[in-house]
Short mmCIF file of C-alpha atoms and ligand atoms in Angstrom, two decimals:
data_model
loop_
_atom_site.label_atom_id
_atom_site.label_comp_id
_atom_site.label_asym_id
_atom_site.label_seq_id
_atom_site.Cartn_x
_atom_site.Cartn_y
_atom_site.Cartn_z
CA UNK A 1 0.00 0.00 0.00
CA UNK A 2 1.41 3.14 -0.63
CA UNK A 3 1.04 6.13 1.45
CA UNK A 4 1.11 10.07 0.61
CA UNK A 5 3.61 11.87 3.16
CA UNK A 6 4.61 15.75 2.17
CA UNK A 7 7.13 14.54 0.19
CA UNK A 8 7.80 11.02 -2.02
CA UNK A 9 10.97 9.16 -2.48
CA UNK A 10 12.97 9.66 -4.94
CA UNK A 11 11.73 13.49 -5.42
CA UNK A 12 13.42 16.15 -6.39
CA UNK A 13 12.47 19.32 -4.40
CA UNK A 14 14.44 22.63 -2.96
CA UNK A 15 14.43 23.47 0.67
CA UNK A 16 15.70 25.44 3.35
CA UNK A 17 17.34 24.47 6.81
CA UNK A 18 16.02 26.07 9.89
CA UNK A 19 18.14 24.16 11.88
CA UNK A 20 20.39 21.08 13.34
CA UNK A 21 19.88 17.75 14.75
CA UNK A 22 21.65 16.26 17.69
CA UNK A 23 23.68 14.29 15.26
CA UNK A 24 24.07 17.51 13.18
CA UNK A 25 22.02 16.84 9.97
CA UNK A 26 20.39 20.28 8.67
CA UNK A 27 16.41 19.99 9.50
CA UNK A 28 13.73 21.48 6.72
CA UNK A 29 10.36 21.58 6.87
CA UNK A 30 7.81 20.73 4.11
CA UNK A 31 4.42 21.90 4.89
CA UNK A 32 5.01 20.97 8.98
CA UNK A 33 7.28 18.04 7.99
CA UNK A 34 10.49 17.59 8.89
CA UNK A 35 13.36 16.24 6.26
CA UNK A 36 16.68 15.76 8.01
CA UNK A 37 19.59 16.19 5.24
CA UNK A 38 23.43 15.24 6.44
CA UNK A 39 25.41 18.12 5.42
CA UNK A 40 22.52 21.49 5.26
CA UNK A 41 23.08 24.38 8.12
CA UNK A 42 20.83 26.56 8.81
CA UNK A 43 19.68 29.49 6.94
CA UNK A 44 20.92 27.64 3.88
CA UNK A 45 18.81 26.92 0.46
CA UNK A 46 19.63 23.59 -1.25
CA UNK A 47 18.14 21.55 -3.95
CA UNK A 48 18.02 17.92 -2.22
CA UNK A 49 16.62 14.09 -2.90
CA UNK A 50 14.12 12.90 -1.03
CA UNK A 51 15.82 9.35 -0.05
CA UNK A 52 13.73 8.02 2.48
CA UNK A 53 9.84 9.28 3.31
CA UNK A 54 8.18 7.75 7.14
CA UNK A 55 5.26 8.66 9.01
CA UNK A 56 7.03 11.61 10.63
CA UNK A 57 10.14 12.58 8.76
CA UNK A 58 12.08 12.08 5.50
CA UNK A 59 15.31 11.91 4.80
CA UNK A 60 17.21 13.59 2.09
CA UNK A 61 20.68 13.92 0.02
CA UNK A 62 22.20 16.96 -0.58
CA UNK A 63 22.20 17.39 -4.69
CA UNK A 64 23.21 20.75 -4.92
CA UNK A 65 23.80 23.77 -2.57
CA UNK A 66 21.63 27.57 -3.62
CA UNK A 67 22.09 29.38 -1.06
CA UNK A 68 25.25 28.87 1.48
CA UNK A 69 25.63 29.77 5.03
CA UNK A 70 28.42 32.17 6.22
CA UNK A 71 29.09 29.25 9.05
CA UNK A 72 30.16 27.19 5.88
CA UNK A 73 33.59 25.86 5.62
CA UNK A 74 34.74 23.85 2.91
CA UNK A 75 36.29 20.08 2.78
CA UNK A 76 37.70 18.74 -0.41
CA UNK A 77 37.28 15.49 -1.23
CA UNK A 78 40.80 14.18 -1.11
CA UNK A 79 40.69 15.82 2.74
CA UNK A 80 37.80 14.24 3.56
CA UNK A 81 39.69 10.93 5.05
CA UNK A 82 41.05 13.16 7.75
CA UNK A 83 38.05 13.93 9.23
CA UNK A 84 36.70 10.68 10.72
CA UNK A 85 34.08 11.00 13.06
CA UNK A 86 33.79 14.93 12.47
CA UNK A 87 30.67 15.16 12.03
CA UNK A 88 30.73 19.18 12.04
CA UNK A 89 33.97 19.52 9.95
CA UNK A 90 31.36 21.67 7.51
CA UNK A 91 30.94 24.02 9.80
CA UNK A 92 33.56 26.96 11.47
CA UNK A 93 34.29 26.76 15.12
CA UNK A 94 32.09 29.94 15.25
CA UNK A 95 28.69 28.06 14.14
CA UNK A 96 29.68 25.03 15.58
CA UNK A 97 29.87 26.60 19.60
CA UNK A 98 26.66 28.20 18.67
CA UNK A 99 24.85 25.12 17.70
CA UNK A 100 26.00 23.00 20.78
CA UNK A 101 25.06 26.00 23.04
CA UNK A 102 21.29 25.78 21.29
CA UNK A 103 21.59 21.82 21.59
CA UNK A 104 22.16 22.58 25.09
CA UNK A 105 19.33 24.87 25.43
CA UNK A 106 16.20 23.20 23.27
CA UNK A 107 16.62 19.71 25.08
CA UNK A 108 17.02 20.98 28.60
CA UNK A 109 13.46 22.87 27.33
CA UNK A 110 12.01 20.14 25.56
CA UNK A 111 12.95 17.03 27.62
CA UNK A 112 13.73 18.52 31.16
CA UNK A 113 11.11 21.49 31.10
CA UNK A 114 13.63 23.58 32.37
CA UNK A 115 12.64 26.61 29.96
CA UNK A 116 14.66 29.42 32.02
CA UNK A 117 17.79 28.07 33.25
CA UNK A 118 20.64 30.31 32.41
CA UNK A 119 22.88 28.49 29.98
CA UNK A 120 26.05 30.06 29.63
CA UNK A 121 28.08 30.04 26.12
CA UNK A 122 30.18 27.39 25.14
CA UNK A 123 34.06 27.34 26.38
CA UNK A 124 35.68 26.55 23.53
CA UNK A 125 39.28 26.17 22.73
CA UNK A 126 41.10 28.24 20.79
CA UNK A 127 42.76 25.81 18.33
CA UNK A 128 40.02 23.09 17.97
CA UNK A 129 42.12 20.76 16.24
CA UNK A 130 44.73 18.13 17.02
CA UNK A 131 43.70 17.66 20.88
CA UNK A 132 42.38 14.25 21.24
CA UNK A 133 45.22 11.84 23.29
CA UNK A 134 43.63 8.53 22.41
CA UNK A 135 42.63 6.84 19.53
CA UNK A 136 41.12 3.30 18.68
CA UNK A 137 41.03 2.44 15.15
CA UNK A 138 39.52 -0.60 13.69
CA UNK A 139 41.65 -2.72 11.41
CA UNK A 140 40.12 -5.10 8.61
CA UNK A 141 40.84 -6.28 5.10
CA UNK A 142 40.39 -4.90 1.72
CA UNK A 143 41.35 -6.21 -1.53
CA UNK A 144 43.81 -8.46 1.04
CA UNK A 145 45.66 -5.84 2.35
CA UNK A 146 45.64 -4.93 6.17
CA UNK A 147 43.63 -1.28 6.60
CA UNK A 148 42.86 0.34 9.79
CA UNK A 149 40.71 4.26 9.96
CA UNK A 150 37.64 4.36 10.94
CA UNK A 151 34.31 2.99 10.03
CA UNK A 152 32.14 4.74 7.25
CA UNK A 153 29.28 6.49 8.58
CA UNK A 154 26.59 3.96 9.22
CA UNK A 155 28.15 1.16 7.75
CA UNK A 156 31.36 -1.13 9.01
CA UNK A 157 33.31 -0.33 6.04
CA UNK A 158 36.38 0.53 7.43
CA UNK A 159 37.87 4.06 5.86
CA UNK A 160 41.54 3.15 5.50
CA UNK A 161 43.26 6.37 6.80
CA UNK A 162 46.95 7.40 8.33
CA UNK A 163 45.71 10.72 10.09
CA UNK A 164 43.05 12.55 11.94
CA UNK A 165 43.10 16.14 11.79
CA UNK A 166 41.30 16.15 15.64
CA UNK A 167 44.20 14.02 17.05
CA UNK A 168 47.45 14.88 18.69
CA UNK A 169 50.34 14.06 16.32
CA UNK A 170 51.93 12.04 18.73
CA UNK A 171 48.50 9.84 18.69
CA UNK A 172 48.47 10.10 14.30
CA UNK A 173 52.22 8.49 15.03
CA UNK A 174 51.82 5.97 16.89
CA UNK A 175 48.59 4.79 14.84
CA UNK A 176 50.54 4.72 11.37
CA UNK A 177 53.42 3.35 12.72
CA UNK A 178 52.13 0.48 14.53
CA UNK A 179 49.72 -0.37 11.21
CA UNK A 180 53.07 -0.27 9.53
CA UNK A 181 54.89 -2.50 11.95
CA UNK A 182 51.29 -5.53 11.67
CA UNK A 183 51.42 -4.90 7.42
CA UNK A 184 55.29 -5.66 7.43
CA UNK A 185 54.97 -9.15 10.17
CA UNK A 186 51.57 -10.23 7.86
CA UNK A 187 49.52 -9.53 11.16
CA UNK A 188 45.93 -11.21 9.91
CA UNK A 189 43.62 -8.53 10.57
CA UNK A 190 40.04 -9.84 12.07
CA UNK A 191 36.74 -10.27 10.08
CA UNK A 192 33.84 -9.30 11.53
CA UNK A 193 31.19 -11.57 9.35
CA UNK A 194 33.28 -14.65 9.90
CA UNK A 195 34.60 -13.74 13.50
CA UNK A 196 38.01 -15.25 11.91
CA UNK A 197 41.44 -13.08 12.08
CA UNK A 198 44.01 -12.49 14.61
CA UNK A 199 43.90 -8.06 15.43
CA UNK A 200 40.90 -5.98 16.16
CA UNK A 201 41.42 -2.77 17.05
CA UNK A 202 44.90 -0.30 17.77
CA UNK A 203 44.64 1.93 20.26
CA UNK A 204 47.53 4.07 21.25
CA UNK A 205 46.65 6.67 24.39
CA UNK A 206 49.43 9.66 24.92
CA UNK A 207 49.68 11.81 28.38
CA UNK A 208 50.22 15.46 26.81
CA UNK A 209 52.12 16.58 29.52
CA UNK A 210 54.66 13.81 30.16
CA UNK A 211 54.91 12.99 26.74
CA UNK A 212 54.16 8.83 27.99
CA UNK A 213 53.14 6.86 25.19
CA UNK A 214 50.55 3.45 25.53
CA UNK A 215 50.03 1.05 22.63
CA UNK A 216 47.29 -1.27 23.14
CA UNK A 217 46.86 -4.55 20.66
CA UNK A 218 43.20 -5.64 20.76
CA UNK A 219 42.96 -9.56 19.31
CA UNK A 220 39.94 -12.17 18.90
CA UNK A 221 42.01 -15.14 20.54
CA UNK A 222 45.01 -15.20 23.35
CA UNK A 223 47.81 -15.52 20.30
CA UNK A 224 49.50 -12.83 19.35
CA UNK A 225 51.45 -13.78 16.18
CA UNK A 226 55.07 -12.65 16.18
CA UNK A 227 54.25 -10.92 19.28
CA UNK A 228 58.17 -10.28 20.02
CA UNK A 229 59.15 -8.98 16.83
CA UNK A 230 56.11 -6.87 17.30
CA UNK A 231 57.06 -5.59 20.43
CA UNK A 232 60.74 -4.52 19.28
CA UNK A 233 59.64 -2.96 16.43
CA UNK A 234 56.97 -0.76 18.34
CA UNK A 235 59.86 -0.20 21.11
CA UNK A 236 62.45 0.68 18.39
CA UNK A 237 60.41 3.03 16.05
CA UNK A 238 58.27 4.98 18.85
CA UNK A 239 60.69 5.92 21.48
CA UNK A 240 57.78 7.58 23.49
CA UNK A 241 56.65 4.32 24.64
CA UNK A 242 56.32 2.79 27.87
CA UNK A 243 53.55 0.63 27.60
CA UNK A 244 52.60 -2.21 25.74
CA UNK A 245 49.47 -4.03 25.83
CA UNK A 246 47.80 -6.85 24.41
CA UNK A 247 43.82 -7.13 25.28
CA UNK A 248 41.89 -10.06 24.33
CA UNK A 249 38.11 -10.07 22.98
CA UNK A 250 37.09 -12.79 21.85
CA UNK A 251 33.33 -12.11 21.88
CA UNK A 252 31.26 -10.97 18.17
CA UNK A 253 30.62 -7.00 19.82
CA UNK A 254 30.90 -3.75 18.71
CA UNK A 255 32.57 -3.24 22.33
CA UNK A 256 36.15 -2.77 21.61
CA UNK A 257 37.86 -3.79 24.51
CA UNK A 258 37.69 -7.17 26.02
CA UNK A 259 38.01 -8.01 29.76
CA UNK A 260 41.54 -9.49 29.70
CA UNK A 261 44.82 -7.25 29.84
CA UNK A 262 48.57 -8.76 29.68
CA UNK A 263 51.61 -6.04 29.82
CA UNK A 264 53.80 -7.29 26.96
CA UNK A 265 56.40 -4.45 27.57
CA UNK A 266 57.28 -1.74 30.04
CA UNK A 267 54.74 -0.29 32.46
CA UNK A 268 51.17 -1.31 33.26
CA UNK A 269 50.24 2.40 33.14
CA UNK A 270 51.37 5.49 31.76
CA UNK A 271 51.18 8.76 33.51
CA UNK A 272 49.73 12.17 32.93
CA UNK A 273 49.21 15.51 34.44
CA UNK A 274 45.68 17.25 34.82
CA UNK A 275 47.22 20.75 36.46
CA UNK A 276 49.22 19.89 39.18
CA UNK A 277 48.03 16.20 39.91
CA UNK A 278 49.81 13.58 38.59
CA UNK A 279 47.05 10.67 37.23
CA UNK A 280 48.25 6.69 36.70
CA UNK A 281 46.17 5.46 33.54
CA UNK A 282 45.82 1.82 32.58
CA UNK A 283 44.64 0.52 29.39
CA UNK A 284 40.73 -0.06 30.80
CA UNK A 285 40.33 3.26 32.41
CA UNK A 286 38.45 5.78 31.12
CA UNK A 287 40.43 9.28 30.82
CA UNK A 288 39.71 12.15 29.23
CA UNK A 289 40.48 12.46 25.67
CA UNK A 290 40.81 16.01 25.55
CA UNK A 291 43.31 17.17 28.20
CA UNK A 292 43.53 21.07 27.75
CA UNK A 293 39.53 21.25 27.98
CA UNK A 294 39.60 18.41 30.96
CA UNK A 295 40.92 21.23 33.07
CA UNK A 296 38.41 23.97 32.39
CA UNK A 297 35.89 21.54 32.78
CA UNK A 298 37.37 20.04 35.97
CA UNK A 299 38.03 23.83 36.88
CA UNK A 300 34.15 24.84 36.44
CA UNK A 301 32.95 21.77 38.52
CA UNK A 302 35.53 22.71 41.24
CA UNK A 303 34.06 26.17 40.89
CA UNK A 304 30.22 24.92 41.36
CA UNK A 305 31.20 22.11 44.29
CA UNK A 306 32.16 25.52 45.88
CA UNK A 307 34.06 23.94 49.07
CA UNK A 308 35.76 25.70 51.53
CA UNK A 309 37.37 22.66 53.31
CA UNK A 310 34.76 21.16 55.34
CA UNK A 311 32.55 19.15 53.40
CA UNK A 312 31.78 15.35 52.50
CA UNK A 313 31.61 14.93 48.96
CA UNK A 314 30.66 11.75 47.37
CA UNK A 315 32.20 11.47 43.26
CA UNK A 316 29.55 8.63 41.75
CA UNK A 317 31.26 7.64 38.25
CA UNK A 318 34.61 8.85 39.16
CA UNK A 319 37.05 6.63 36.72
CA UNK A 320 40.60 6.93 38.31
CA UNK A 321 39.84 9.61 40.35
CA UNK A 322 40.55 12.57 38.69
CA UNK A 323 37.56 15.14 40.03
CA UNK A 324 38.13 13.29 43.04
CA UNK A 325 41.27 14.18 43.74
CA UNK A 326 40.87 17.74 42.12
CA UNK A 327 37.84 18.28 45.15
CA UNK A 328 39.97 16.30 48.18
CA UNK A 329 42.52 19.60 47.91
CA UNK A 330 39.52 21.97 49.17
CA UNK A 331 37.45 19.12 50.58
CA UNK A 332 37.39 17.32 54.12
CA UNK A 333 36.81 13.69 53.05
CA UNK A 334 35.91 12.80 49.44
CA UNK A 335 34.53 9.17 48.13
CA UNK A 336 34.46 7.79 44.71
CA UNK A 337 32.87 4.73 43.25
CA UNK A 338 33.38 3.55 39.70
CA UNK A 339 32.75 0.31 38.20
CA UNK A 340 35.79 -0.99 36.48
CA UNK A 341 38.39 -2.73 39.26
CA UNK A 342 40.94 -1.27 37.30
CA UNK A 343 40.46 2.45 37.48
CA UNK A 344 40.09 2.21 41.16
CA UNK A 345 43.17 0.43 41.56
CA UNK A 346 44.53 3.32 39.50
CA UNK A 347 42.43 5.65 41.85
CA UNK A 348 43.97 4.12 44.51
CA UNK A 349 47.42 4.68 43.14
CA UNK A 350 46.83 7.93 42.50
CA UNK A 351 45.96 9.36 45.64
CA UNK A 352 49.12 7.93 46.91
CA UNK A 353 50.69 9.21 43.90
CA UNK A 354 49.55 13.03 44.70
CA UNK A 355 49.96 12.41 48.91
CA UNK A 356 46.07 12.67 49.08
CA UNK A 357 44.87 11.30 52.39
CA UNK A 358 41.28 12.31 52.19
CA UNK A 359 40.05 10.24 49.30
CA UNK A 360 38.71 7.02 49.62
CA UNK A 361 37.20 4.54 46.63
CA UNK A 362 35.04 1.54 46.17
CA UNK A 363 34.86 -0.23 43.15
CA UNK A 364 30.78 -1.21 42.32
CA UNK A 365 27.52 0.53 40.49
CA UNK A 366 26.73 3.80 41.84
CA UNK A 367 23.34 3.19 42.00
CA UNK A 368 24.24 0.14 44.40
CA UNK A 369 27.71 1.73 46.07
CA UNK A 370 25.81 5.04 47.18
CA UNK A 371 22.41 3.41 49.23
CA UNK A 372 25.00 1.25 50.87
CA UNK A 373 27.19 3.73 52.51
CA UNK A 374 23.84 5.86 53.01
CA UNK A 375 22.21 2.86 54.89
CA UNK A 376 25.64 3.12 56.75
CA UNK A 377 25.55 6.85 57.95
CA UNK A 378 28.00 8.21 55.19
CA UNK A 379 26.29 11.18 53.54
CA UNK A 380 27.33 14.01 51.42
CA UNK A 381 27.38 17.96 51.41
CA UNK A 382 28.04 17.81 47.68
CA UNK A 383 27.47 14.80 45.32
CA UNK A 384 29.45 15.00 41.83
CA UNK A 385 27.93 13.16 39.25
CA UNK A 386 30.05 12.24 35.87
CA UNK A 387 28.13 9.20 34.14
CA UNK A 388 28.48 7.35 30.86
CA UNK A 389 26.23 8.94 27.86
CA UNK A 390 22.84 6.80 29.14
CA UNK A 391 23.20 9.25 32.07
CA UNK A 392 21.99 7.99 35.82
CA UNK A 393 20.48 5.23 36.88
CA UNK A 394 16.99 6.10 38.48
CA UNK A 395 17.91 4.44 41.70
CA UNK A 396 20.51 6.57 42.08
CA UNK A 397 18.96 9.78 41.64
CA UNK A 398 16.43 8.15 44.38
CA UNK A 399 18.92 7.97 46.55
CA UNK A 400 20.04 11.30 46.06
CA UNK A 401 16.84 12.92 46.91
CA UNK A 402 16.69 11.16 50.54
CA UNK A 403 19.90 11.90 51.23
CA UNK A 404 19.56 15.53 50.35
CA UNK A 405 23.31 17.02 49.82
CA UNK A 406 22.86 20.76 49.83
CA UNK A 407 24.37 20.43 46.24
CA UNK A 408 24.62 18.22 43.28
CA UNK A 409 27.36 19.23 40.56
CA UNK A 410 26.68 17.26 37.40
CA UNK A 411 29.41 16.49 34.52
CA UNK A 412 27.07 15.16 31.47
CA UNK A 413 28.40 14.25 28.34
CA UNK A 414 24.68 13.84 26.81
CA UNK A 415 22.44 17.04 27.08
CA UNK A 416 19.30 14.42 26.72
CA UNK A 417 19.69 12.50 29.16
CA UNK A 418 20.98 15.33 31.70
CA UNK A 419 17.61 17.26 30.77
CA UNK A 420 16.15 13.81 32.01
CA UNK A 421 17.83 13.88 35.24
CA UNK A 422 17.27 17.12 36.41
CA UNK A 423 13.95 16.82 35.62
CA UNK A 424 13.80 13.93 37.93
CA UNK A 425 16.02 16.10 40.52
CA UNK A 426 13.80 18.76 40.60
CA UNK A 427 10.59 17.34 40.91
CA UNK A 428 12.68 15.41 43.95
CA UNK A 429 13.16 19.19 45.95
CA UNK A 430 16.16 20.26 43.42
CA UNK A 431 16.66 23.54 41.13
CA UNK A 432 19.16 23.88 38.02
CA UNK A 433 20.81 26.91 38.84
CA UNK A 434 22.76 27.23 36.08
CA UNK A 435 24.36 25.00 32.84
CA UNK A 436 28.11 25.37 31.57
CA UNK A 437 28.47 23.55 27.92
CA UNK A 438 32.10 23.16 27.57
CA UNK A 439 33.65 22.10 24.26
CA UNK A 440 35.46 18.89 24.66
CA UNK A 441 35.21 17.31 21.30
CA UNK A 442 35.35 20.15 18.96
CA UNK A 443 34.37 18.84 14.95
CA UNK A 444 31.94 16.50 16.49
CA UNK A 445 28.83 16.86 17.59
CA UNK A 446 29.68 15.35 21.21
CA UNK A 447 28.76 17.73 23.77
CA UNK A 448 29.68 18.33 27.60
CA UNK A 449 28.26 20.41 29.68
CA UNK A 450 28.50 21.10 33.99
CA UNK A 451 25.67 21.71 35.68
CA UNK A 452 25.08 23.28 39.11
CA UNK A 453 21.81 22.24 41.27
CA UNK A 454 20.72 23.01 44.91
CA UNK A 455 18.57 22.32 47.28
CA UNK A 456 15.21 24.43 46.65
N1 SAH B 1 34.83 11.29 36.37
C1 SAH B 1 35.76 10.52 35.58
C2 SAH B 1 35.10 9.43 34.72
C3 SAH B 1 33.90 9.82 33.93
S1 SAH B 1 33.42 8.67 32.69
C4 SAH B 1 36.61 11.43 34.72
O1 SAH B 1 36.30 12.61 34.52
O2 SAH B 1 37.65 10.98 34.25
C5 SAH B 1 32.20 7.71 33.45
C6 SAH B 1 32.75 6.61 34.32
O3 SAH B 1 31.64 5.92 34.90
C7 SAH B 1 33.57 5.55 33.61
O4 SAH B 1 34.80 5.42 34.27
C8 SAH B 1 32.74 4.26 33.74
O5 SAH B 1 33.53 3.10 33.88
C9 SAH B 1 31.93 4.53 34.99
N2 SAH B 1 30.64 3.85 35.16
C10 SAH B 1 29.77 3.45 34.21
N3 SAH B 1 28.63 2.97 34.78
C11 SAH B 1 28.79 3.06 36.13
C12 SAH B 1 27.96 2.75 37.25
N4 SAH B 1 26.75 2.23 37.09
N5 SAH B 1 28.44 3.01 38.48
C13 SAH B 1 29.67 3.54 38.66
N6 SAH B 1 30.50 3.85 37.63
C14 SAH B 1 30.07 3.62 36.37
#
């Protein structure tokens, strides 16, 4: 049966953008309906296809551009394999802190009802390239050669490509070389339809400020093939490095690590600065991936905690302890919980590390960790929230509201699903008093942002 929408599939029609998605596709409007089209900005006029028509959207290709935006920057064709995962890269830094700032804005309206909370501009950086100090590139076959990018934009064909214009150089390095080092030994790169194939996934993480360089070999089985001559070649040709490691996943996932980690050379961890605290970072741990912004973000929740020496704070989600032991300098007694063993044994290490005395971790779910040591008497003047993109767990926030800490400082890296939570906060006895997007993944449409609630 066919059905009549605003527009068919396969048309041919103009348009014009009023605005952005949350993945950053341009958004026009045909009598009410909304076509999303990858590549329009707003304000722009463009002749597009009508690829796709549903119930309550199409979706269209760009054919030919009428009318261009001043936010408009171009990328030529041979440049686009630099850009993986930039979603943005067609838009200057300008347009692009302006859209995450409205991002910001029309979900904490439409999801969190939170119409009049003062959102402040973005902080930006001021060279929004070449930051990121991690990278994990797929590797997989074509035409029987060994490549290794990133995937194709809703596919899993893998973009074979030597350099990312968003990471450190160091990073680029350590990527091309090691692919180098696997295409020279005849490493067999894995298949994901036949689950057959020996590497996964290089990743190669770099502290910026010690200069500490971590190579991480992901394969499907235990065997490493020609894992010594591997290991001397990565030692000879990247002198940076001080950590080699080989992680095994042997399950069919999209997940790219696996749970096992063996150290096949030098340290378990490499080290890295955030201001004046020295962090320990093993291969499992989450860490920032954008270390000059880490520290105006860090900065702004140190700002909204607001301590003056005496309080209890409890950091839920706190990786290896890195907010933690930012808050334990102007904090009586700080606790963090995380989930993965490993970060808080790198937690752990790290308060020792920095002479903290005041921090203490456990390693379990928030949403279990946190009613526990409530049940047990330990409460909190401020509670620091940092979680993974699906945001809190309900039971948590639950437990939040009893417990009633004057203030809740919370690090989001999904503007949806913060808008969610402070909803639930506030009707709990909570008010937002005020949002701080900051730019940690500049090109992409990834967007962080601090928030700072109270007690009503
Ligand atoms: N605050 C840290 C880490 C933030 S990332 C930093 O800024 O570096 C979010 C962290 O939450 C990750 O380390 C992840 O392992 C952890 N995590 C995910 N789900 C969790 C849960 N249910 N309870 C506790 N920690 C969790």
């Amino acid at each position: 049966m066919s059905q009549t929408y605003p527009v068919q599939k396969n048309e041919y029609i103009d348009v014009i953008f009023e605005d952005l998605t949350h993945d950053g596709a341009g958004v026009a409007k045909v009598d009410g309906y909304p076509v999303f089209v990858p590549g329009g900005l707003p304000g722009e006029k463009a002749n597009i296809k009508v690829i796709k028509a549903t119930k309550g959207y199409g979706i269209g290709r760009l054919v030919e551009l009428l009318e261009r935006s001043h936010f408009r920057v171009e990328v030529s064709q041979e440049e686009a394999h630099k850009y993986g995962g930039c979603q943005l890269q067609h838009i200057g830094y300008e347009g692009q802190l302006m859209y995450k700032e409205n991002q910001v804005r029309q979900v904490l309206a439409r999801i969190g009802k939170l119409d009049d909370v003062k959102v402040h501009p973005v902080l930006g950086m001021e060279h929004p390239w070449q930051y990121r100090n991690k990278a994990q590139v797929p590797v997989g076959e074509k035409d029987g050669k060994l490549v290794a990018g990133f995937f194709k934009p809703r596919s899993h064909e893998i973009v074979d490509s030597n350099e990312s214009l968003i990471q450190l150089p160091d990073v680029n390095e350590a990527i091309q070389t090691v692919k180098q080092i696997c295409i020279e030994l005849g490493i067999k790169p894995y298949n994901e339809e036949t689950h057959k194939g020996d590497l996964r996934h290089i990743m190669a993480r770099y502290g910026k400020q010690t200069g500490e360089l971590m190579v991480v070999l992901i394969t499907r089985t235990s065997d490493l093939p020609q894992k010594n001559k591997l290991v001397e070649a990565i030692v000879d040709r990247l002198p940076k490095v001080k950590s080699i490691v080989h992680n095994i996943n042997s399950r069919r996932t999209n997940v790219i690590m696996g749970d096992k980690t063996k150290v096949l050379w030098g340290r378990e961890v490499i080290y890295d600065y955030i201001g004046s605290v020295k962090f320990a970072i093993s291969a499992l741990s989450f860490y920032q991936v954008n270390p000059d912004q880490t520290k105006v973000l860090y900065d702004k929740a140190l700002e909204y905690a607001g301590l003056n020496g005496g309080e209890t704070v409890i950091d839920a989600y706190c990786g290896i302890g890195t907010i933690s032991l930012f808050l334990a300098q102007k904090a009586k007694k700080v606790y963090g919980v995380e989930i993965v063993p490993e970060a808080i044994e790198d937690a752990r290490r790290n308060a020792e590390l920095n002479e903290i005395a005041n921090a203490e971790f456990a390693v379990g779910k928030a949403e279990d960790v946190i009613p526990k040591w409530y049940s047990e008497g330990i409460t909190a003047d401020v509670l620091m929230v940092d979680p993974p993109r699906k945001g809190c767990d309900e039971a948590l926030l639950k437990t939040i509201i009893e417990m009633k800490p004057k203030k809740v400082v919370y690090v989001s890296c999904n503007p949806a699903t913060l808008a969610r939570d402070l909803r639930i906060l506030e009707d709990g006895g909570y008010k937002t008093l005020e949002v701080q997007p900051v730019d940690m993944f500049p090109q992409t449409t990834h967007c962080e942002a601090v928030a700072k609630i109270v007690i009503a």
